[in-house]
């Protein structure tokens, strides 16, 4: 019997204390691939380092939109330069996107957009898909994702994009991938949105170590997420796991 391969498509593994144990527990739950996304130059280095150390760990390089408005300009430039130099060693661009929750000054939104645009250019040059954050900017980030895909032919993933059924339908109409995370475990509103994701655009994630209730999440949780997503979509775990693995290969541009 072929083993199932679940993928945590968005995780901050370097924030977990015992990475080795977390990777082992993940594999025990069929989670054999983990995309480690980054936020700044320091975490980009860590993501690449983890990719080198563990089979099945992949790296995303990106400047997180919630951080760029507060970084000194030189740090933003250094981060962009790092992406430009190393994206070819990584598997995706991200975590990038827009975050309107952190806007403070009138120029903050335009700056986030310009940093995103420059990252898109690097993704295009390196032929890498993008992994996007969209807090309080769901519609705006989706528009960017659609434009990126149209202009480059490369794929975009809306991470944790399970707040609006209408926007999920819009994303899927445009061929944009949508990932569901642990909020599907106990939130009926998320479960409702997860039912609306197209079969061929569904991905799974944890965004770990984001805490849920008393617990800190970790990549192994993708198993629970997969079982719950299968249940709410009226399918079985085996079928769902197979489909999501195919989707991930296609998202990368390899399937
Ligand atoms: Zn994240």
PDB file of C-alpha atoms and ligand atoms in Angstrom:
ATOM      1  CA  UNK A   1       0.000   0.000   0.000  1.00  0.00           C
ATOM      2  CA  UNK A   2       1.367   3.401  -0.902  1.00  0.00           C
ATOM      3  CA  UNK A   3       1.679   5.664   2.095  1.00  0.00           C
ATOM      4  CA  UNK A   4      -0.448   8.783   2.142  1.00  0.00           C
ATOM      5  CA  UNK A   5       1.368  12.048   1.768  1.00  0.00           C
ATOM      6  CA  UNK A   6      -0.177  14.989   3.499  1.00  0.00           C
ATOM      7  CA  UNK A   7       1.409  18.396   3.078  1.00  0.00           C
ATOM      8  CA  UNK A   8       1.511  21.283   5.512  1.00  0.00           C
ATOM      9  CA  UNK A   9       1.605  24.043   2.893  1.00  0.00           C
ATOM     10  CA  UNK A  10       2.190  26.925   5.322  1.00  0.00           C
ATOM     11  CA  UNK A  11       4.126  26.604   8.559  1.00  0.00           C
ATOM     12  CA  UNK A  12       6.662  28.601  10.592  1.00  0.00           C
ATOM     13  CA  UNK A  13       8.664  25.554  11.658  1.00  0.00           C
ATOM     14  CA  UNK A  14      11.652  27.580  12.949  1.00  0.00           C
ATOM     15  CA  UNK A  15       9.385  28.940  15.708  1.00  0.00           C
ATOM     16  CA  UNK A  16       8.912  25.439  17.123  1.00  0.00           C
ATOM     17  CA  UNK A  17      11.427  24.541  19.850  1.00  0.00           C
ATOM     18  CA  UNK A  18      12.169  20.905  18.955  1.00  0.00           C
ATOM     19  CA  UNK A  19      11.988  20.832  15.161  1.00  0.00           C
ATOM     20  CA  UNK A  20      13.264  17.279  14.852  1.00  0.00           C
ATOM     21  CA  UNK A  21      10.535  15.917  17.105  1.00  0.00           C
ATOM     22  CA  UNK A  22       7.888  17.980  15.297  1.00  0.00           C
ATOM     23  CA  UNK A  23       9.002  16.629  11.894  1.00  0.00           C
ATOM     24  CA  UNK A  24       8.957  13.076  13.273  1.00  0.00           C
ATOM     25  CA  UNK A  25       5.483  13.452  14.783  1.00  0.00           C
ATOM     26  CA  UNK A  26       4.293  14.899  11.465  1.00  0.00           C
ATOM     27  CA  UNK A  27       5.589  11.896   9.496  1.00  0.00           C
ATOM     28  CA  UNK A  28       3.840   9.551  11.954  1.00  0.00           C
ATOM     29  CA  UNK A  29       0.600  11.283  10.928  1.00  0.00           C
ATOM     30  CA  UNK A  30       1.300  11.013   7.159  1.00  0.00           C
ATOM     31  CA  UNK A  31       2.481  14.639   6.972  1.00  0.00           C
ATOM     32  CA  UNK A  32       5.614  14.049   4.910  1.00  0.00           C
ATOM     33  CA  UNK A  33       6.035  17.435   3.333  1.00  0.00           C
ATOM     34  CA  UNK A  34       6.169  20.781   5.098  1.00  0.00           C
ATOM     35  CA  UNK A  35       6.466  24.183   3.438  1.00  0.00           C
ATOM     36  CA  UNK A  36       8.351  26.457   5.815  1.00  0.00           C
ATOM     37  CA  UNK A  37       7.433  30.047   4.966  1.00  0.00           C
ATOM     38  CA  UNK A  38       9.454  32.988   6.229  1.00  0.00           C
ATOM     39  CA  UNK A  39       8.926  36.597   7.280  1.00  0.00           C
ATOM     40  CA  UNK A  40      12.253  38.408   7.180  1.00  0.00           C
ATOM     41  CA  UNK A  41      15.875  37.742   6.206  1.00  0.00           C
ATOM     42  CA  UNK A  42      16.647  35.866   9.436  1.00  0.00           C
ATOM     43  CA  UNK A  43      13.733  33.449   9.043  1.00  0.00           C
ATOM     44  CA  UNK A  44      14.480  33.049   5.308  1.00  0.00           C
ATOM     45  CA  UNK A  45      17.907  31.705   6.270  1.00  0.00           C
ATOM     46  CA  UNK A  46      16.289  29.369   8.784  1.00  0.00           C
ATOM     47  CA  UNK A  47      13.784  28.107   6.201  1.00  0.00           C
ATOM     48  CA  UNK A  48      16.571  27.265   3.746  1.00  0.00           C
ATOM     49  CA  UNK A  49      18.592  25.655   6.517  1.00  0.00           C
ATOM     50  CA  UNK A  50      15.634  23.426   7.515  1.00  0.00           C
ATOM     51  CA  UNK A  51      15.079  22.468   3.882  1.00  0.00           C
ATOM     52  CA  UNK A  52      18.684  21.303   3.757  1.00  0.00           C
ATOM     53  CA  UNK A  53      18.415  19.349   6.994  1.00  0.00           C
ATOM     54  CA  UNK A  54      15.137  17.461   6.630  1.00  0.00           C
ATOM     55  CA  UNK A  55      13.745  15.325   3.815  1.00  0.00           C
ATOM     56  CA  UNK A  56      10.357  16.626   2.797  1.00  0.00           C
ATOM     57  CA  UNK A  57      10.879  20.122   4.184  1.00  0.00           C
ATOM     58  CA  UNK A  58      10.493  22.825   1.559  1.00  0.00           C
ATOM     59  CA  UNK A  59      11.205  26.534   1.830  1.00  0.00           C
ATOM     60  CA  UNK A  60       9.280  29.699   1.061  1.00  0.00           C
ATOM     61  CA  UNK A  61      11.161  32.985   1.022  1.00  0.00           C
ATOM     62  CA  UNK A  62       9.259  36.190   1.665  1.00  0.00           C
ATOM     63  CA  UNK A  63       8.824  39.443   3.521  1.00  0.00           C
ATOM     64  CA  UNK A  64       5.704  39.331   5.689  1.00  0.00           C
ATOM     65  CA  UNK A  65       3.390  42.294   5.026  1.00  0.00           C
ATOM     66  CA  UNK A  66       2.673  42.789   8.744  1.00  0.00           C
ATOM     67  CA  UNK A  67       6.374  43.518   9.285  1.00  0.00           C
ATOM     68  CA  UNK A  68       7.460  45.663   6.347  1.00  0.00           C
ATOM     69  CA  UNK A  69       5.951  48.959   7.567  1.00  0.00           C
ATOM     70  CA  UNK A  70       7.926  48.710  10.806  1.00  0.00           C
ATOM     71  CA  UNK A  71      11.240  47.575   9.360  1.00  0.00           C
ATOM     72  CA  UNK A  72      13.978  50.100   8.685  1.00  0.00           C
ATOM     73  CA  UNK A  73      14.189  50.703   4.905  1.00  0.00           C
ATOM     74  CA  UNK A  74      17.616  49.052   4.791  1.00  0.00           C
ATOM     75  CA  UNK A  75      16.189  45.875   6.317  1.00  0.00           C
ATOM     76  CA  UNK A  76      13.440  45.717   3.701  1.00  0.00           C
ATOM     77  CA  UNK A  77      16.027  46.146   0.949  1.00  0.00           C
ATOM     78  CA  UNK A  78      18.267  43.494   2.489  1.00  0.00           C
ATOM     79  CA  UNK A  79      15.310  41.112   2.669  1.00  0.00           C
ATOM     80  CA  UNK A  80      14.388  41.724  -0.959  1.00  0.00           C
ATOM     81  CA  UNK A  81      18.021  41.264  -1.994  1.00  0.00           C
ATOM     82  CA  UNK A  82      18.116  37.953  -0.119  1.00  0.00           C
ATOM     83  CA  UNK A  83      15.017  36.747  -1.951  1.00  0.00           C
ATOM     84  CA  UNK A  84      16.496  37.839  -5.258  1.00  0.00           C
ATOM     85  CA  UNK A  85      19.692  35.925  -4.582  1.00  0.00           C
ATOM     86  CA  UNK A  86      18.174  32.744  -3.100  1.00  0.00           C
ATOM     87  CA  UNK A  87      14.662  32.189  -4.444  1.00  0.00           C
ATOM     88  CA  UNK A  88      16.019  29.671  -6.936  1.00  0.00           C
ATOM     89  CA  UNK A  89      17.070  27.488  -3.969  1.00  0.00           C
ATOM     90  CA  UNK A  90      13.568  27.684  -2.481  1.00  0.00           C
ATOM     91  CA  UNK A  91      10.233  26.204  -3.566  1.00  0.00           C
ATOM     92  CA  UNK A  92       7.882  29.177  -3.298  1.00  0.00           C
ATOM     93  CA  UNK A  93       7.704  32.869  -2.564  1.00  0.00           C
ATOM     94  CA  UNK A  94       6.129  33.640   0.815  1.00  0.00           C
ATOM     95  CA  UNK A  95       4.846  34.504   3.170  1.00  0.00           C
ATOM     96  CA  UNK A  96       4.053  37.699   1.266  1.00  0.00           C
ATOM     97  CA  UNK A  97       0.831  39.614   0.717  1.00  0.00           C
ATOM     98  CA  UNK A  98      -1.105  42.481   2.277  1.00  0.00           C
ATOM     99  CA  UNK A  99      -2.088  43.136   5.904  1.00  0.00           C
ATOM    100  CA  UNK A 100      -4.340  46.113   6.460  1.00  0.00           C
ATOM    101  CA  UNK A 101      -4.673  45.463  10.182  1.00  0.00           C
ATOM    102  CA  UNK A 102      -1.249  46.988  10.790  1.00  0.00           C
ATOM    103  CA  UNK A 103      -1.703  50.146   8.676  1.00  0.00           C
ATOM    104  CA  UNK A 104      -0.879  53.257  10.704  1.00  0.00           C
ATOM    105  CA  UNK A 105       0.376  55.955   8.346  1.00  0.00           C
ATOM    106  CA  UNK A 106      -1.203  57.034   5.049  1.00  0.00           C
ATOM    107  CA  UNK A 107       1.760  55.688   3.074  1.00  0.00           C
ATOM    108  CA  UNK A 108       1.770  52.223   4.686  1.00  0.00           C
ATOM    109  CA  UNK A 109      -0.610  50.560   2.216  1.00  0.00           C
ATOM    110  CA  UNK A 110       1.258  51.810  -0.857  1.00  0.00           C
ATOM    111  CA  UNK A 111       4.511  50.612   0.671  1.00  0.00           C
ATOM    112  CA  UNK A 112       3.136  47.126   1.333  1.00  0.00           C
ATOM    113  CA  UNK A 113       1.890  46.995  -2.244  1.00  0.00           C
ATOM    114  CA  UNK A 114       5.258  48.055  -3.642  1.00  0.00           C
ATOM    115  CA  UNK A 115       7.103  45.421  -1.580  1.00  0.00           C
ATOM    116  CA  UNK A 116       4.623  42.793  -2.779  1.00  0.00           C
ATOM    117  CA  UNK A 117       5.075  43.878  -6.387  1.00  0.00           C
ATOM    118  CA  UNK A 118       8.845  43.545  -6.133  1.00  0.00           C
ATOM    119  CA  UNK A 119       8.469  40.070  -4.639  1.00  0.00           C
ATOM    120  CA  UNK A 120       6.107  39.103  -7.478  1.00  0.00           C
ATOM    121  CA  UNK A 121       8.776  40.180  -9.962  1.00  0.00           C
ATOM    122  CA  UNK A 122      11.295  37.882  -8.271  1.00  0.00           C
ATOM    123  CA  UNK A 123       8.800  34.988  -8.232  1.00  0.00           C
ATOM    124  CA  UNK A 124       8.252  35.519 -11.917  1.00  0.00           C
ATOM    125  CA  UNK A 125      12.000  35.531 -12.622  1.00  0.00           C
ATOM    126  CA  UNK A 126      12.604  32.381 -10.536  1.00  0.00           C
ATOM    127  CA  UNK A 127       9.351  30.722 -11.750  1.00  0.00           C
ATOM    128  CA  UNK A 128       8.070  30.081  -8.253  1.00  0.00           C
ATOM    129  CA  UNK A 129       4.448  30.064  -7.021  1.00  0.00           C
ATOM    130  CA  UNK A 130       3.386  32.503  -4.291  1.00  0.00           C
ATOM    131  CA  UNK A 131       2.008  31.855  -0.795  1.00  0.00           C
ATOM    132  CA  UNK A 132      -0.142  34.828   0.266  1.00  0.00           C
ATOM    133  CA  UNK A 133      -1.275  36.375   3.543  1.00  0.00           C
ATOM    134  CA  UNK A 134      -4.390  38.579   3.407  1.00  0.00           C
ATOM    135  CA  UNK A 135      -5.433  39.758   6.888  1.00  0.00           C
ATOM    136  CA  UNK A 136      -8.124  42.465   6.610  1.00  0.00           C
ATOM    137  CA  UNK A 137      -7.232  42.648   2.924  1.00  0.00           C
ATOM    138  CA  UNK A 138      -9.000  39.566   1.577  1.00  0.00           C
ATOM    139  CA  UNK A 139     -10.379  41.100  -1.588  1.00  0.00           C
ATOM    140  CA  UNK A 140      -7.317  43.237  -2.307  1.00  0.00           C
ATOM    141  CA  UNK A 141      -4.876  40.333  -1.893  1.00  0.00           C
ATOM    142  CA  UNK A 142      -7.065  38.063  -4.018  1.00  0.00           C
ATOM    143  CA  UNK A 143      -6.979  40.694  -6.779  1.00  0.00           C
ATOM    144  CA  UNK A 144      -3.180  40.694  -6.568  1.00  0.00           C
ATOM    145  CA  UNK A 145      -3.124  36.879  -6.732  1.00  0.00           C
ATOM    146  CA  UNK A 146      -5.338  36.873  -9.824  1.00  0.00           C
ATOM    147  CA  UNK A 147      -3.179  39.490 -11.514  1.00  0.00           C
ATOM    148  CA  UNK A 148       0.013  37.569 -10.651  1.00  0.00           C
ATOM    149  CA  UNK A 149      -1.371  34.388 -12.146  1.00  0.00           C
ATOM    150  CA  UNK A 150      -2.665  36.117 -15.258  1.00  0.00           C
ATOM    151  CA  UNK A 151       0.604  37.930 -15.895  1.00  0.00           C
ATOM    152  CA  UNK A 152       3.009  35.093 -15.085  1.00  0.00           C
ATOM    153  CA  UNK A 153       1.135  31.819 -15.616  1.00  0.00           C
ATOM    154  CA  UNK A 154       2.452  30.807 -12.174  1.00  0.00           C
ATOM    155  CA  UNK A 155       0.214  29.722  -9.307  1.00  0.00           C
ATOM    156  CA  UNK A 156      -0.909  31.587  -6.215  1.00  0.00           C
ATOM    157  CA  UNK A 157      -2.140  30.227  -2.897  1.00  0.00           C
ATOM    158  CA  UNK A 158      -4.383  32.194  -0.549  1.00  0.00           C
ATOM    159  CA  UNK A 159      -3.309  30.975   2.890  1.00  0.00           C
ATOM    160  CA  UNK A 160      -5.945  30.678   5.649  1.00  0.00           C
ATOM    161  CA  UNK A 161      -8.468  32.136   3.241  1.00  0.00           C
ATOM    162  CA  UNK A 162     -11.541  30.609   4.828  1.00  0.00           C
ATOM    163  CA  UNK A 163     -13.512  33.657   5.957  1.00  0.00           C
ATOM    164  CA  UNK A 164     -15.819  34.294   3.001  1.00  0.00           C
ATOM    165  CA  UNK A 165     -17.603  31.771   0.820  1.00  0.00           C
ATOM    166  CA  UNK A 166     -18.149  34.403  -1.828  1.00  0.00           C
ATOM    167  CA  UNK A 167     -14.439  35.245  -2.055  1.00  0.00           C
ATOM    168  CA  UNK A 168     -13.456  31.567  -2.064  1.00  0.00           C
ATOM    169  CA  UNK A 169     -15.754  30.992  -5.032  1.00  0.00           C
ATOM    170  CA  UNK A 170     -14.214  34.009  -6.738  1.00  0.00           C
ATOM    171  CA  UNK A 171     -10.701  32.679  -6.050  1.00  0.00           C
ATOM    172  CA  UNK A 172     -11.597  29.257  -7.437  1.00  0.00           C
ATOM    173  CA  UNK A 173     -13.226  30.751 -10.548  1.00  0.00           C
ATOM    174  CA  UNK A 174      -9.845  32.351 -11.235  1.00  0.00           C
ATOM    175  CA  UNK A 175      -7.756  29.217 -10.591  1.00  0.00           C
ATOM    176  CA  UNK A 176      -6.314  30.432  -7.289  1.00  0.00           C
ATOM    177  CA  UNK A 177      -5.451  27.769  -4.672  1.00  0.00           C
ATOM    178  CA  UNK A 178      -7.007  28.077  -1.196  1.00  0.00           C
ATOM    179  CA  UNK A 179      -5.621  26.443   1.939  1.00  0.00           C
ATOM    180  CA  UNK A 180      -7.669  25.412   4.961  1.00  0.00           C
ATOM    181  CA  UNK A 181      -6.155  25.224   8.446  1.00  0.00           C
ATOM    182  CA  UNK A 182      -7.017  24.125  11.978  1.00  0.00           C
ATOM    183  CA  UNK A 183      -9.897  26.610  12.319  1.00  0.00           C
ATOM    184  CA  UNK A 184     -11.933  24.023  10.363  1.00  0.00           C
ATOM    185  CA  UNK A 185     -11.715  21.691  13.368  1.00  0.00           C
ATOM    186  CA  UNK A 186     -14.242  23.519  15.513  1.00  0.00           C
ATOM    187  CA  UNK A 187     -15.662  26.482  13.607  1.00  0.00           C
ATOM    188  CA  UNK A 188     -18.908  25.925  11.703  1.00  0.00           C
ATOM    189  CA  UNK A 189     -18.376  29.137   9.689  1.00  0.00           C
ATOM    190  CA  UNK A 190     -14.977  27.882   8.452  1.00  0.00           C
ATOM    191  CA  UNK A 191     -16.480  24.463   7.686  1.00  0.00           C
ATOM    192  CA  UNK A 192     -19.121  26.162   5.551  1.00  0.00           C
ATOM    193  CA  UNK A 193     -16.444  28.033   3.571  1.00  0.00           C
ATOM    194  CA  UNK A 194     -14.279  24.904   3.206  1.00  0.00           C
ATOM    195  CA  UNK A 195     -17.158  23.171   1.415  1.00  0.00           C
ATOM    196  CA  UNK A 196     -16.960  25.868  -1.278  1.00  0.00           C
ATOM    197  CA  UNK A 197     -13.289  25.297  -2.230  1.00  0.00           C
ATOM    198  CA  UNK A 198     -12.975  23.604  -5.631  1.00  0.00           C
ATOM    199  CA  UNK A 199     -11.741  19.985  -5.530  1.00  0.00           C
ATOM    200  CA  UNK A 200      -8.704  20.773  -7.667  1.00  0.00           C
ATOM    201  CA  UNK A 201      -7.641  23.925  -5.765  1.00  0.00           C
ATOM    202  CA  UNK A 202      -7.818  22.705  -2.166  1.00  0.00           C
ATOM    203  CA  UNK A 203      -4.663  22.690  -0.009  1.00  0.00           C
ATOM    204  CA  UNK A 204      -4.121  22.111   3.730  1.00  0.00           C
ATOM    205  CA  UNK A 205      -1.964  23.952   6.243  1.00  0.00           C
ATOM    206  CA  UNK A 206      -1.447  24.651   9.942  1.00  0.00           C
ATOM    207  CA  UNK A 207       0.286  28.069  10.097  1.00  0.00           C
ATOM    208  CA  UNK A 208       1.947  26.478  13.121  1.00  0.00           C
ATOM    209  CA  UNK A 209       2.922  27.240  15.795  1.00  0.00           C
ATOM    210  CA  UNK A 210      -0.183  29.471  15.935  1.00  0.00           C
ATOM    211  CA  UNK A 211      -1.971  28.389  19.138  1.00  0.00           C
ATOM    212  CA  UNK A 212      -5.474  26.927  19.202  1.00  0.00           C
ATOM    213  CA  UNK A 213      -7.134  26.972  22.570  1.00  0.00           C
ATOM    214  CA  UNK A 214      -4.593  25.669  25.038  1.00  0.00           C
ATOM    215  CA  UNK A 215      -2.397  23.983  22.456  1.00  0.00           C
ATOM    216  CA  UNK A 216       0.374  25.093  20.154  1.00  0.00           C
ATOM    217  CA  UNK A 217      -0.235  23.813  16.641  1.00  0.00           C
ATOM    218  CA  UNK A 218       2.364  21.824  14.703  1.00  0.00           C
ATOM    219  CA  UNK A 219       2.568  20.203  11.251  1.00  0.00           C
ATOM    220  CA  UNK A 220       1.235  16.843  12.533  1.00  0.00           C
ATOM    221  CA  UNK A 221      -2.131  18.594  12.887  1.00  0.00           C
ATOM    222  CA  UNK A 222      -2.619  18.457   9.112  1.00  0.00           C
ATOM    223  CA  UNK A 223      -3.861  14.892   9.677  1.00  0.00           C
ATOM    224  CA  UNK A 224      -6.712  16.139  11.859  1.00  0.00           C
ATOM    225  CA  UNK A 225      -7.391  18.991   9.461  1.00  0.00           C
ATOM    226  CA  UNK A 226      -7.532  16.529   6.544  1.00  0.00           C
ATOM    227  CA  UNK A 227      -9.938  14.229   8.378  1.00  0.00           C
ATOM    228  CA  UNK A 228     -12.225  17.123   9.282  1.00  0.00           C
ATOM    229  CA  UNK A 229     -12.106  18.614   5.790  1.00  0.00           C
ATOM    230  CA  UNK A 230     -12.948  15.191   4.324  1.00  0.00           C
ATOM    231  CA  UNK A 231     -15.878  14.886   6.732  1.00  0.00           C
ATOM    232  CA  UNK A 232     -17.348  18.319   5.999  1.00  0.00           C
ATOM    233  CA  UNK A 233     -16.925  17.812   2.247  1.00  0.00           C
ATOM    234  CA  UNK A 234     -18.585  14.403   2.386  1.00  0.00           C
ATOM    235  CA  UNK A 235     -15.619  12.373   1.181  1.00  0.00           C
ATOM    236  CA  UNK A 236     -13.162   9.993   2.832  1.00  0.00           C
ATOM    237  CA  UNK A 237      -9.688  10.686   4.153  1.00  0.00           C
ATOM    238  CA  UNK A 238      -7.915   8.525   1.543  1.00  0.00           C
ATOM    239  CA  UNK A 239      -9.589  10.240  -1.400  1.00  0.00           C
ATOM    240  CA  UNK A 240      -8.988  13.679   0.058  1.00  0.00           C
ATOM    241  CA  UNK A 241      -5.316  12.998   0.822  1.00  0.00           C
ATOM    242  CA  UNK A 242      -4.690  11.803  -2.718  1.00  0.00           C
ATOM    243  CA  UNK A 243      -6.438  14.769  -4.263  1.00  0.00           C
ATOM    244  CA  UNK A 244      -4.668  17.355  -2.116  1.00  0.00           C
ATOM    245  CA  UNK A 245      -1.261  15.817  -2.889  1.00  0.00           C
ATOM    246  CA  UNK A 246      -2.013  16.103  -6.628  1.00  0.00           C
ATOM    247  CA  UNK A 247      -3.140  19.685  -6.143  1.00  0.00           C
ATOM    248  CA  UNK A 248       0.090  20.553  -4.386  1.00  0.00           C
ATOM    249  CA  UNK A 249       2.218  19.144  -7.226  1.00  0.00           C
ATOM    250  CA  UNK A 250       0.188  21.114  -9.736  1.00  0.00           C
ATOM    251  CA  UNK A 251       0.454  24.267  -7.589  1.00  0.00           C
ATOM    252  CA  UNK A 252       4.244  23.953  -7.644  1.00  0.00           C
ATOM    253  CA  UNK A 253       4.120  23.703 -11.413  1.00  0.00           C
ATOM    254  CA  UNK A 254       5.454  20.149 -11.380  1.00  0.00           C
ATOM    255  CA  UNK A 255       2.263  18.123 -11.698  1.00  0.00           C
TER     256      UNK A 255
HETATM  257 ZN1  LIG B   1       1.936  32.383   8.441  1.00  0.00          ZN
END
